[in-house]
CSV table of C-alpha atoms in Angstrom, one decimal:
chain,number,residue,atom,x,y,z
A,8,MET,CA,-90.9,-121.8,-47.4
A,9,SER,CA,-87.4,-122.2,-48.6
A,10,THR,CA,-86.3,-119.0,-46.7
A,11,ALA,CA,-88.0,-120.5,-43.6
A,12,ASP,CA,-86.4,-123.9,-43.9
A,13,GLY,CA,-83.0,-122.1,-44.4
A,14,ALA,CA,-83.2,-120.1,-41.3
A,15,ILE,CA,-84.2,-123.1,-39.3
A,16,LEU,CA,-81.6,-125.1,-40.4
A,17,ALA,CA,-78.9,-122.3,-40.2
A,18,LEU,CA,-80.0,-122.1,-36.3
A,19,GLY,CA,-80.1,-125.5,-36.0
A,20,THR,CA,-76.6,-126.0,-37.1
A,21,VAL,CA,-75.4,-122.8,-35.5
A,22,GLY,CA,-76.8,-124.1,-32.0
A,23,ALA,CA,-75.1,-127.4,-32.6
A,24,HIS,CA,-71.6,-126.2,-33.6
A,25,ASN,CA,-71.4,-123.4,-31.1
A,26,LEU,CA,-74.1,-123.9,-28.2
A,27,ALA,CA,-74.1,-127.5,-27.7
A,28,ARG,CA,-70.2,-128.2,-28.0
A,29,LYS,CA,-70.0,-126.0,-25.0
A,30,PHE,CA,-71.6,-128.6,-22.7
A,31,PRO,CA,-69.6,-131.0,-20.9
A,32,CYS,CA,-71.0,-134.1,-22.6
A,33,HIS,CA,-68.3,-133.7,-25.6
A,34,ILE,CA,-70.4,-134.3,-28.6
A,35,SER,CA,-68.6,-136.4,-31.2
A,36,ASP,CA,-68.2,-135.1,-35.0
A,37,LYS,CA,-70.2,-138.3,-35.8
A,38,ASN,CA,-73.2,-137.2,-33.4
A,39,LEU,CA,-73.1,-133.6,-34.6
A,40,LEU,CA,-75.6,-134.1,-37.4
A,41,TYR,CA,-78.0,-135.8,-34.9
A,42,VAL,CA,-77.6,-132.8,-32.6
A,43,ALA,CA,-78.4,-130.4,-35.2
A,44,ARG,CA,-81.7,-131.9,-36.1
A,45,LEU,CA,-82.5,-131.7,-32.5
A,46,THR,CA,-81.8,-128.4,-31.9
A,47,ALA,CA,-83.5,-127.3,-34.9
A,48,ILE,CA,-86.9,-128.7,-33.2
A,49,PRO,CA,-87.4,-125.8,-30.8
A,50,PHE,CA,-86.5,-123.3,-33.1
A,51,THR,CA,-89.5,-124.8,-35.5
A,52,LEU,CA,-91.7,-124.5,-32.7
A,53,ALA,CA,-90.8,-121.0,-31.9
A,54,SER,CA,-90.7,-120.4,-35.5
A,55,CYS,CA,-94.4,-121.5,-35.8
A,56,LEU,CA,-95.5,-120.0,-32.7
A,57,VAL,CA,-94.3,-116.6,-33.8
A,58,ALA,CA,-95.9,-116.8,-37.4
A,59,SER,CA,-99.2,-117.9,-35.9
A,60,PHE,CA,-99.4,-114.9,-33.8
A,61,TYR,CA,-98.0,-112.4,-36.3
A,62,GLY,CA,-99.5,-112.3,-39.8
A,63,ALA,CA,-96.8,-110.2,-41.7
A,64,THR,CA,-94.1,-112.8,-41.4
A,65,GLY,CA,-92.2,-111.3,-44.6
A,66,TYR,CA,-91.6,-108.2,-42.6
A,67,LEU,CA,-90.3,-110.2,-39.6
A,68,LEU,CA,-87.7,-111.6,-42.2
A,69,ILE,CA,-86.8,-108.2,-43.0
A,70,VAL,CA,-86.3,-106.9,-39.4
A,71,ALA,CA,-84.5,-110.1,-38.6
A,72,PHE,CA,-82.0,-109.5,-41.3
A,73,ASP,CA,-81.8,-105.7,-40.6
A,74,ILE,CA,-81.1,-106.3,-36.7
A,75,MET,CA,-78.4,-108.8,-37.8
A,76,LEU,CA,-76.7,-106.8,-40.1
A,77,ALA,CA,-76.5,-103.8,-37.7
A,78,GLY,CA,-75.3,-106.1,-35.1
A,79,CYS,CA,-72.7,-107.6,-37.1
A,80,VAL,CA,-71.3,-104.6,-38.9
A,81,VAL,CA,-69.9,-102.8,-35.9
A,82,PRO,CA,-67.7,-105.7,-34.6
A,83,LEU,CA,-66.6,-106.6,-38.2
A,84,PHE,CA,-65.3,-102.8,-38.7
A,85,ALA,CA,-63.8,-103.0,-35.6
A,86,MET,CA,-61.9,-106.4,-36.4
A,87,PHE,CA,-60.1,-104.2,-39.0
A,88,TYR,CA,-59.0,-101.7,-36.6
A,89,MET,CA,-58.1,-103.6,-33.6
A,90,PRO,CA,-54.4,-104.3,-33.3
A,91,LYS,CA,-55.2,-107.8,-31.8
A,92,PRO,CA,-58.6,-108.9,-32.9
A,93,SER,CA,-60.3,-111.7,-30.3
A,94,PRO,CA,-63.6,-113.1,-29.6
A,95,ASN,CA,-63.9,-110.9,-26.5
A,96,ALA,CA,-63.2,-108.1,-28.6
A,97,ALA,CA,-65.9,-108.7,-30.8
A,98,LEU,CA,-68.4,-109.4,-27.8
A,99,ALA,CA,-67.4,-106.0,-26.4
A,100,ALA,CA,-68.4,-104.5,-29.8
A,101,VAL,CA,-71.5,-106.1,-29.9
A,102,LEU,CA,-72.7,-105.4,-26.4
A,103,GLY,CA,-70.9,-101.6,-26.4
């Protein structure tokens, strides 16, 4: 339960910090915690839906971490070899 709780909180925080701040409504730092809690709700519902249809949730967690590790290793290594690393270069490394 603590792993699922931590994953949902992390998704909500990332959603609030990285996604919600891109919208034109200009979320202040004071309201960021409230937005993080609100963005955790859809992730919780999606997690419950996946867990109810698939019985081996531990296997899903391992696969999710493997996919994230494989997706992050290439941009991380590319950052060290690029003369001028940038977010666009990292996105190109993930997609390429």
